Short mmCIF file of C-alpha atoms in Angstrom, two decimals:
data_model
loop_
_atom_site.label_atom_id
_atom_site.label_comp_id
_atom_site.label_asym_id
_atom_site.label_seq_id
_atom_site.Cartn_x
_atom_site.Cartn_y
_atom_site.Cartn_z
CA MET W 1 91.43 78.09 132.70
CA ASP W 2 94.65 79.57 131.33
CA GLN W 3 96.58 77.40 128.97
CA THR W 4 100.33 76.73 129.48
CA LYS W 5 102.37 79.26 127.48
CA TYR W 6 105.51 78.29 125.59
CA ALA W 7 107.77 80.46 123.42
CA ILE W 8 110.30 79.04 120.92
CA ILE W 9 112.85 81.69 120.13
CA VAL W 10 114.63 80.77 116.94
CA ALA W 11 118.12 82.28 116.37
CA GLY W 12 119.64 80.41 113.49
CA GLY W 13 121.20 83.18 111.43
CA SER W 14 124.84 83.03 110.61
CA GLY W 15 125.44 86.79 110.37
CA VAL W 16 126.68 86.60 106.75
CA ARG W 17 124.34 89.26 105.45
CA MET W 18 125.45 91.62 108.16
CA GLY W 19 129.00 91.58 107.02
CA SER W 20 129.90 90.75 110.61
CA LYS W 21 131.75 87.84 112.12
CA ILE W 22 129.36 87.90 115.01
CA PRO W 23 125.96 86.39 114.10
CA LYS W 24 123.44 89.16 114.38
CA GLN W 25 121.53 87.71 117.28
CA PHE W 26 124.67 88.21 119.35
CA LEU W 27 125.44 91.80 118.40
CA GLU W 28 124.89 94.22 121.22
CA MET W 29 122.24 96.88 121.62
CA LYS W 30 122.57 99.04 124.75
CA GLY W 31 125.32 96.82 125.94
CA LYS W 32 123.38 93.58 125.63
CA PRO W 33 123.08 90.95 122.87
CA VAL W 34 120.00 91.26 120.72
CA ILE W 35 118.80 87.78 121.64
CA MET W 36 118.80 88.62 125.35
CA HIS W 37 116.48 91.62 124.73
CA THR W 38 114.13 89.25 122.93
CA LEU W 39 114.12 86.68 125.72
CA GLU W 40 113.70 89.41 128.33
CA ALA W 41 110.69 90.84 126.45
CA PHE W 42 108.84 87.52 126.89
CA TYR W 43 109.96 87.16 130.47
CA ARG W 44 108.81 90.67 131.32
CA TYR W 45 105.40 89.86 129.77
CA SER W 46 105.13 86.76 131.93
CA PRO W 47 107.76 84.87 133.89
CA ASP W 48 105.51 81.76 133.52
CA ILE W 49 106.16 81.40 129.83
CA GLN W 50 108.40 78.40 129.25
CA GLN W 51 111.00 79.62 126.87
CA ILE W 52 113.01 77.45 124.49
CA LEU W 53 115.96 79.03 122.72
CA VAL W 54 117.02 77.27 119.54
CA LEU W 55 120.63 78.04 118.50
CA PRO W 56 122.89 76.47 115.90
CA ASP W 57 125.26 73.89 117.40
CA GLN W 58 128.26 76.02 116.73
CA HIS W 59 126.88 78.98 118.74
CA ILE W 60 126.13 77.14 121.95
CA ASP W 61 129.53 77.67 123.47
CA HIS W 62 129.37 81.33 122.69
CA TRP W 63 125.92 81.55 124.27
CA GLN W 64 127.17 79.99 127.45
CA GLN W 65 130.07 82.46 127.61
CA ILE W 66 127.84 85.44 127.18
CA THR W 67 125.21 84.34 129.65
CA GLU W 68 127.95 84.30 132.30
CA GLN W 69 129.46 87.58 131.09
CA HIS W 70 126.01 89.37 131.20
CA ARG W 71 124.80 87.40 134.26
CA PHE W 72 121.82 86.45 132.23
CA ASP W 73 119.51 84.51 134.68
CA ILE W 74 116.18 84.18 132.95
CA PRO W 75 115.24 80.46 132.99
CA ILE W 76 115.26 79.10 129.42
CA THR W 77 115.76 75.69 127.83
CA LEU W 78 118.52 75.60 125.28
CA GLN W 79 118.10 73.43 122.18
CA SER W 80 120.54 72.97 119.29
CA GLY W 81 118.97 73.78 115.94
CA GLY W 82 118.74 71.97 112.55
CA ASP W 83 119.75 72.85 109.03
CA SER W 84 116.60 74.90 108.35
CA ARG W 85 114.20 77.01 110.25
CA PHE W 86 111.67 74.16 109.87
CA GLN W 87 114.06 71.73 111.50
CA SER W 88 114.94 74.17 114.24
CA VAL W 89 111.39 74.82 115.20
CA SER W 90 110.63 71.12 114.98
CA LYS W 91 113.38 70.37 117.43
CA GLY W 92 112.09 73.03 119.73
CA LEU W 93 108.59 71.55 119.58
CA GLY W 94 110.03 68.14 120.39
CA LEU W 95 110.84 69.44 123.92
CA ILE W 96 107.18 70.31 124.63
CA GLN W 97 105.24 67.39 126.15
CA THR W 98 102.12 69.04 127.48
CA PRO W 99 99.24 70.92 125.76
CA GLY W 100 99.21 74.67 125.54
CA LEU W 101 99.97 77.53 123.27
CA VAL W 102 103.33 78.07 121.66
CA ALA W 103 104.62 81.35 120.30
CA ILE W 104 107.33 81.00 117.65
CA HIS W 105 109.45 84.20 117.50
CA ASP W 106 112.49 85.32 115.56
CA GLY W 107 115.37 85.92 117.96
CA VAL W 108 116.33 88.97 115.82
CA ARG W 109 113.09 90.73 116.50
CA PRO W 110 113.91 92.26 119.95
CA VAL W 111 111.65 95.31 119.73
CA ILE W 112 108.54 93.39 120.85
CA SER W 113 106.03 95.06 123.01
CA ARG W 114 103.91 93.49 125.89
CA GLN W 115 100.80 94.32 123.86
CA LEU W 116 102.05 92.32 120.86
CA ILE W 117 102.90 89.27 122.94
CA GLN W 118 99.53 89.48 124.70
CA ARG W 119 97.63 89.90 121.44
CA SER W 120 99.41 86.89 120.06
CA TYR W 121 98.55 84.50 122.96
CA GLU W 122 95.01 85.80 123.26
CA THR W 123 94.26 85.50 119.56
CA ALA W 124 95.72 81.94 119.52
CA ALA W 125 93.69 80.95 122.67
CA GLN W 126 90.60 82.00 120.84
CA HIS W 127 91.23 80.79 117.30
CA GLY W 128 94.02 78.13 117.55
CA SER W 129 96.43 80.23 115.57
CA ALA W 130 97.72 83.84 115.60
CA VAL W 131 100.02 85.27 112.97
CA ALA W 132 101.24 88.90 113.24
CA ALA W 133 100.61 90.78 110.07
CA ILE W 134 100.85 94.40 108.97
CA ALA W 135 99.47 96.39 106.06
CA LEU W 136 101.83 97.48 103.32
CA ARG W 137 102.93 101.08 103.48
CA ASP W 138 104.40 101.18 100.04
CA SER W 139 103.05 100.25 96.59
CA ILE W 140 103.76 96.67 95.47
CA ARG W 141 104.56 95.13 92.14
CA ILE W 142 104.47 91.53 91.03
CA MET W 143 107.50 90.29 89.10
CA GLU W 144 106.92 88.58 85.81
CA LYS W 145 109.30 87.22 83.21
CA ASP W 146 111.34 90.30 82.07
CA SER W 147 108.69 92.61 83.49
CA SER W 148 106.53 93.54 86.44
CA ARG W 149 103.05 94.90 87.06
CA ALA W 150 101.29 96.95 89.72
CA ALA W 151 99.26 95.03 92.30
CA ASP W 152 96.70 96.25 94.82
CA ARG W 153 98.51 96.65 98.02
CA SER W 154 95.34 96.52 100.13
CA GLN W 155 95.08 92.80 99.16
CA TYR W 156 98.43 91.95 100.93
CA ARG W 157 99.82 91.77 104.46
CA LEU W 158 103.44 91.48 105.52
CA VAL W 159 103.96 88.69 108.05
CA GLN W 160 105.97 88.98 111.23
CA THR W 161 106.43 86.93 114.39
CA PRO W 162 105.22 85.96 117.02
CA GLN W 163 103.26 83.28 115.33
CA THR W 164 101.36 81.49 118.02
CA PHE W 165 99.56 78.16 117.78
CA ASP W 166 97.84 75.37 119.69
CA VAL W 167 100.88 73.14 120.54
CA ASN W 168 99.38 69.79 119.63
CA LYS W 169 98.00 70.89 116.33
CA LEU W 170 101.25 72.64 115.37
CA LYS W 171 103.19 69.46 116.23
CA GLU W 172 100.88 67.45 113.98
CA ALA W 173 101.50 69.96 111.16
CA TYR W 174 105.27 69.66 111.61
CA GLN W 175 104.96 65.88 111.40
CA LEU W 176 103.83 66.12 107.79
CA GLY W 177 107.39 67.08 106.81
CA GLU W 178 109.21 70.00 105.30
CA GLN W 179 108.37 71.70 101.98
CA ASP W 180 110.52 74.08 99.96
CA HIS W 181 108.04 76.96 100.18
CA PHE W 182 107.86 77.03 104.03
CA THR W 183 109.21 80.39 105.04
CA ASP W 184 107.42 80.62 108.36
CA ASP W 185 105.17 78.66 110.69
CA ALA W 186 101.98 79.99 109.19
CA SER W 187 102.85 78.17 105.92
CA VAL W 188 103.48 74.92 107.81
CA TRP W 189 100.20 75.29 109.75
CA GLU W 190 98.28 76.04 106.61
CA ALA W 191 99.81 73.16 104.55
CA ALA W 192 98.25 70.83 107.13
CA GLY W 193 94.83 72.17 106.29
CA ASN W 194 94.43 74.55 109.26
CA HIS W 195 93.02 78.06 109.08
CA VAL W 196 95.54 80.92 109.70
CA THR W 197 94.23 83.71 111.92
CA LEU W 198 95.99 87.03 111.45
CA TYR W 199 96.30 89.65 114.15
CA GLN W 200 97.67 93.19 114.01
CA GLY W 201 101.45 93.20 114.09
CA ASP W 202 103.59 96.23 114.81
CA ASN W 203 105.79 98.38 112.49
CA GLN W 204 108.31 98.70 115.31
CA ASN W 205 108.69 94.88 115.47
CA ILE W 206 111.56 94.93 112.97
CA LYS W 207 113.81 92.04 112.06
CA ILE W 208 117.53 92.83 112.38
CA THR W 209 119.26 91.84 109.21
CA THR W 210 121.62 94.73 108.54
CA PHE W 211 123.75 97.09 110.65
CA HIS W 212 121.16 99.89 110.07
CA ASP W 213 118.44 97.68 111.53
CA LEU W 214 120.53 97.31 114.65
CA VAL W 215 120.83 101.06 115.03
CA LEU W 216 117.11 101.44 114.44
CA ALA W 217 116.18 98.75 116.86
CA GLU W 218 118.21 100.43 119.57
CA VAL W 219 116.19 103.63 119.00
CA LEU W 220 112.89 101.79 118.89
CA LEU W 221 113.57 100.02 122.18
CA LYS W 222 112.89 103.37 123.95
CA PHE W 223 109.24 103.26 122.74
CA ILE W 224 108.15 99.84 123.85
CA MET P 1 124.55 115.13 75.85
CA ASP P 2 123.16 115.27 79.34
CA GLN P 3 119.38 115.71 79.49
CA THR P 4 117.88 118.44 81.68
CA LYS P 5 117.03 117.06 85.10
CA TYR P 6 113.81 117.98 86.98
CA ALA P 7 112.50 116.80 90.33
CA ILE P 8 108.93 117.09 91.50
CA ILE P 9 108.80 116.82 95.21
CA VAL P 10 105.30 115.99 96.35
CA ALA P 11 104.29 116.94 99.87
CA GLY P 12 100.57 116.66 100.08
CA GLY P 13 100.01 114.88 103.41
CA SER P 14 97.82 116.44 105.99
CA GLY P 15 99.58 114.98 109.03
CA VAL P 16 96.39 113.31 110.30
CA ARG P 17 97.93 109.81 110.66
CA MET P 18 100.81 111.30 112.69
CA GLY P 19 98.45 112.56 115.36
CA SER P 20 100.10 115.93 114.90
CA LYS P 21 98.71 119.34 113.96
CA ILE P 22 101.79 119.98 111.92
CA PRO P 23 101.77 118.03 108.65
CA LYS P 24 104.57 115.47 108.76
CA GLN P 25 106.65 117.09 105.96
CA PHE P 26 107.02 120.14 108.26
CA LEU P 27 108.06 118.30 111.42
CA GLU P 28 111.69 118.88 112.31
CA MET P 29 114.57 116.46 112.25
CA LYS P 30 117.88 117.83 113.50
CA GLY P 31 116.31 121.27 113.73
CA LYS P 32 115.06 121.38 110.19
CA PRO P 33 111.78 120.45 108.54
CA VAL P 34 111.67 117.00 106.87
CA ILE P 35 110.86 118.56 103.52
CA MET P 36 113.93 120.75 103.56
CA HIS P 37 116.16 117.70 104.12
CA THR P 38 114.54 116.13 101.02
CA LEU P 39 115.08 119.22 98.83
CA GLU P 40 118.65 119.60 100.08
CA ALA P 41 119.42 115.97 99.17
CA PHE P 42 118.53 116.65 95.51
CA TYR P 43 120.49 119.97 95.56
CA ARG P 44 123.51 118.33 97.06
CA TYR P 45 123.46 115.68 94.38
CA SER P 46 123.30 118.38 91.67
CA PRO P 47 122.49 122.09 91.94
CA ASP P 48 121.46 121.97 88.29
CA ILE P 49 118.30 119.90 88.97
CA GLN P 50 115.24 122.06 88.57
CA GLN P 51 113.14 121.35 91.61
CA ILE P 52 109.42 121.84 91.86
CA LEU P 53 107.85 121.59 95.31
CA VAL P 54 104.12 120.78 95.22
CA LEU P 55 102.36 121.73 98.43
CA PRO P 56 98.65 121.93 99.32
CA ASP P 57 97.25 125.44 99.03
CA GLN P 58 96.70 125.75 102.74
CA HIS P 59 100.44 125.04 103.55
CA ILE P 60 101.93 127.65 101.31
CA ASP P 61 101.87 130.42 103.85
CA HIS P 62 103.56 128.15 106.40
CA TRP P 63 106.16 127.19 103.86
CA GLN P 64 107.03 130.84 103.21
CA GLN P 65 107.31 131.48 106.90
CA ILE P 66 109.67 128.56 107.54
CA THR P 67 111.87 129.30 104.51
CA GLU P 68 112.59 132.75 106.15
CA GLN P 69 112.99 131.23 109.56
CA HIS P 70 115.45 128.60 108.38
CA ARG P 71 117.05 130.93 105.78
CA PHE P 72 116.34 128.22 103.20
CA ASP P 73 117.93 129.48 99.98
CA ILE P 74 117.85 126.47 97.61
CA PRO P 75 116.18 127.60 94.37
CA ILE P 76 112.88 125.81 93.96
CA THR P 77 109.63 126.52 92.15
CA LEU P 78 106.56 126.38 94.37
CA GLN P 79 103.36 124.91 92.97
CA SER P 80 99.99 124.49 94.80
CA GLY P 81 98.73 120.92 94.77
CA GLY P 82 95.52 119.21 93.77
CA ASP P 83 93.10 117.00 95.55
CA SER P 84 95.00 113.84 94.89
CA ARG P 85 98.60 112.81 94.34
CA PHE P 86 97.76 112.38 90.63
CA GLN P 87 96.53 115.95 90.40
CA SER P 88 99.45 117.33 92.40
CA VAL P 89 102.05 115.64 90.13
CA SER P 90 100.07 116.67 87.09
CA LYS P 91 100.24 120.35 88.21
CA GLY P 92 103.98 119.96 88.78
CA LEU P 93 104.42 118.50 85.29
CA GLY P 94 102.49 121.50 83.86
CA LEU P 95 105.34 123.73 84.83
CA ILE P 96 107.85 121.76 82.72
CA GLN P 97 108.08 123.01 79.15
CA THR P 98 111.27 121.44 77.88
CA PRO P 99 112.39 117.79 77.36
CA GLY P 100 114.39 116.00 80.02
CA LEU P 101 114.07 113.53 82.86
CA VAL P 102 111.83 114.16 85.82
CA ALA P 103 112.19 112.44 89.21
CA ILE P 104 108.99 112.29 91.23
CA HIS P 105 109.76 111.96 94.93
CA ASP P 106 107.79 111.84 98.16
CA GLY P 107 108.61 114.90 100.27
CA VAL P 108 108.42 112.65 103.34
CA ARG P 109 111.31 110.43 102.19
CA PRO P 110 114.21 112.64 103.35
CA VAL P 111 116.79 109.82 103.85
CA ILE P 112 117.73 109.76 100.24
CA SER P 113 121.34 109.05 99.23
CA ARG P 114 123.32 110.55 96.32
CA GLN P 115 123.66 107.03 94.97
CA LEU P 116 119.92 106.46 94.86
CA ILE P 117 119.27 109.79 93.08
CA GLN P 118 122.08 109.01 90.58
CA ARG P 119 120.79 105.49 89.96
CA SER P 120 117.33 106.84 89.26
CA TYR P 121 118.36 109.47 86.68
CA GLU P 122 120.83 107.14 85.04
CA THR P 123 118.31 104.22 84.80
CA ALA P 124 115.70 106.61 83.35
CA ALA P 125 118.26 108.07 80.87
CA GLN P 126 118.86 104.57 79.55
CA HIS P 127 115.37 103.06 79.69
CA GLY P 128 112.85 105.95 79.80
CA SER P 129 111.59 105.04 83.29
CA ALA P 130 113.16 104.19 86.63
CA VAL P 131 111.14 103.01 89.59
CA ALA P 132 112.88 102.32 92.94
CA ALA P 133 112.00 98.87 94.26
CA ILE P 134 113.21 96.66 97.09
CA ALA P 135 112.80 92.92 97.86
CA LEU P 136 110.50 91.95 100.69
CA ARG P 137 112.25 91.05 103.94
CA ASP P 138 109.14 89.45 105.53
CA SER P 139 106.80 86.71 104.37
CA ILE P 140 103.71 87.95 102.60
CA ARG P 141 100.10 86.80 102.46
CA ILE P 142 97.30 87.47 100.04
CA MET P 143 93.98 88.47 101.64
CA GLU P 144 90.92 86.63 100.47
CA LYS P 145 87.31 86.73 101.60
CA ASP P 146 87.39 85.70 105.31
CA SER P 147 90.78 84.23 104.83
CA SER P 148 94.33 84.65 103.56
CA ARG P 149 97.01 82.45 101.99
CA ALA P 150 100.82 82.49 101.75
CA ALA P 151 102.39 83.97 98.66
CA ASP P 152 105.95 83.63 97.33
CA ARG P 153 107.74 86.76 98.47
CA SER P 154 110.38 86.44 95.83
CA GLN P 155 107.74 87.30 93.28
CA TYR P 156 107.08 90.75 94.76
CA ARG P 157 108.85 94.14 95.10
CA LEU P 158 107.95 97.03 97.33
CA VAL P 159 107.94 100.28 95.49
CA GLN P 160 109.56 103.52 96.67
CA THR P 161 110.40 106.85 95.10
CA PRO P 162 112.19 108.49 93.25
CA GLN P 163 110.30 107.31 90.24
CA THR P 164 112.04 108.96 87.24
CA PHE P 165 110.76 109.27 83.70
CA ASP P 166 111.20 110.88 80.30
CA VAL P 167 109.24 114.13 80.78
CA ASN P 168 107.32 114.15 77.59
CA LYS P 169 106.22 110.59 77.77
CA LEU P 170 105.15 110.99 81.41
CA LYS P 171 103.13 114.13 80.49
CA GLU P 172 101.36 112.10 77.79
CA ALA P 173 100.56 109.39 80.34
CA TYR P 174 99.13 111.94 82.79
CA GLN P 175 96.93 113.38 79.97
CA LEU P 176 95.01 110.05 79.83
CA GLY P 177 93.39 111.00 83.14
CA GLU P 178 93.13 109.66 86.68
CA GLN P 179 92.14 106.16 87.64
CA ASP P 180 91.22 104.90 91.07
CA HIS P 181 93.96 102.40 91.30
CA PHE P 182 96.78 104.80 90.68
CA THR P 183 98.91 104.83 93.86
CA ASP P 184 102.21 106.03 92.27
CA ASP P 185 103.65 107.28 89.03
CA ALA P 186 104.68 103.84 87.84
CA SER P 187 101.02 102.90 87.71
CA VAL P 188 100.10 106.02 85.63
CA TRP P 189 103.11 105.32 83.27
CA GLU P 190 102.08 101.68 82.84
CA ALA P 191 98.39 102.45 82.23
CA ALA P 192 99.54 104.41 79.20
CA GLY P 193 101.16 101.25 77.79
CA ASN P 194 104.71 102.02 78.75
CA HIS P 195 107.19 99.55 80.24
CA VAL P 196 108.25 100.16 83.87
CA THR P 197 111.92 99.71 84.54
CA LEU P 198 112.75 98.88 88.19
CA TYR P 199 116.11 99.82 89.84
CA GLN P 200 117.40 98.91 93.29
CA GLY P 201 115.85 101.02 96.03
CA ASP P 202 117.22 101.45 99.54
CA ASN P 203 115.87 100.10 102.85
CA GLN P 204 116.86 103.38 104.44
CA ASN P 205 114.70 105.42 102.11
CA ILE P 206 111.77 105.32 104.47
CA LYS P 207 108.54 107.18 104.23
CA ILE P 208 107.70 109.21 107.30
CA THR P 209 104.15 108.41 108.25
CA THR P 210 104.41 108.02 112.11
CA PHE P 211 106.28 109.61 114.90
CA HIS P 212 108.53 106.58 115.10
CA ASP P 213 109.48 106.94 111.48
CA LEU P 214 110.59 110.50 112.24
CA VAL P 215 112.88 109.28 114.98
CA LEU P 216 114.22 106.55 112.74
CA ALA P 217 114.79 108.90 109.87
CA GLU P 218 116.80 111.16 112.07
CA VAL P 219 119.07 108.27 112.97
CA LEU P 220 119.33 107.09 109.37
CA LEU P 221 120.38 110.53 108.14
CA LYS P 222 123.81 109.89 109.69
CA PHE P 223 124.38 107.07 107.28
CA ILE P 224 123.68 108.71 103.93
#
């Protein structure tokens, strides 16, 4: 039997790095805010996914304005975020009361294909966790005090989202509390003693952090 | 006194990964082969740079055809490549008979700004070596037998080209012979006991390995 599917879309960035007053999740690509492209991608994959959008408190008014302006009518649940990504995801998880699978996805990764979403839920259904990862295309070096040294790039993977998990086990992991080194959900999951299963991510699935990324993402949207 | 500047542009790829019969360095962006954009970037920065283009034997006829077709008239020295990147760079270095600084650059990184080229030669002039490196924008995991674990991304840098060096010291390093783990010139330089100096690379300076990269590079060209 199919498990209930949830998606928590985290959009907590302040836009500072972008040199823009508008937080990057609200910048427009093809006449529509980045975050709406992201939510639509999950909706197109399956309208049955229960989507939770986590936004910082101070952006909620803006969100409500733009949903009217763009006549955005995909059903989502809005949740105000916390001070960190950990806290934002934690608040999103707090809204989920039934078992299932939850995909955590960066709001600023709008170039997400059906295939990637499918791979994420299917891998998590089978293994309990599913973390998108891609091989390195460049050489990599390890920084040391005043120096650096070459490392073997085949031993590394770059991590993306969606990161998808069994809801109840992820909630348990979040209950153990925040640690400084948590940069994603895989690290929270792992700190609770769970095995992280990787699946093949997608080079196109870029995170928009600069103006160039926005331009690139707009081009990449044609290919998904 | 300014040192003589050389650039070895390595274009050894066969185009297999691209799913194209045309090797990727010869695919066109804005009506011009990728490799010509790369050579032009160095020429625009300074016409005094002595450029050596290293191409596989079997591509030399094609190169000569397209230089006529595109009326490409930037002065370069053509060199046939070897079986590996190490051997190709080594053959390129063999053409250099006077001291100076040599930038080794991937032919398939055409989106290279004046600033990046300048930074590379200036850093090498000061420190003897200059390797372009950028911080990781995604989380990273280390692969282990049947498993993987989170690593601290702040401890790593992704390496690009240009990688620029004192000519004579780089030639000495190449004379020590090829090792399996050499993936770039920094690793050759370092294996000879030299210190690798990193400088700030550029996220736009992408390596074209897929069709999407080609489309992206064409967009990014507008910004350099």
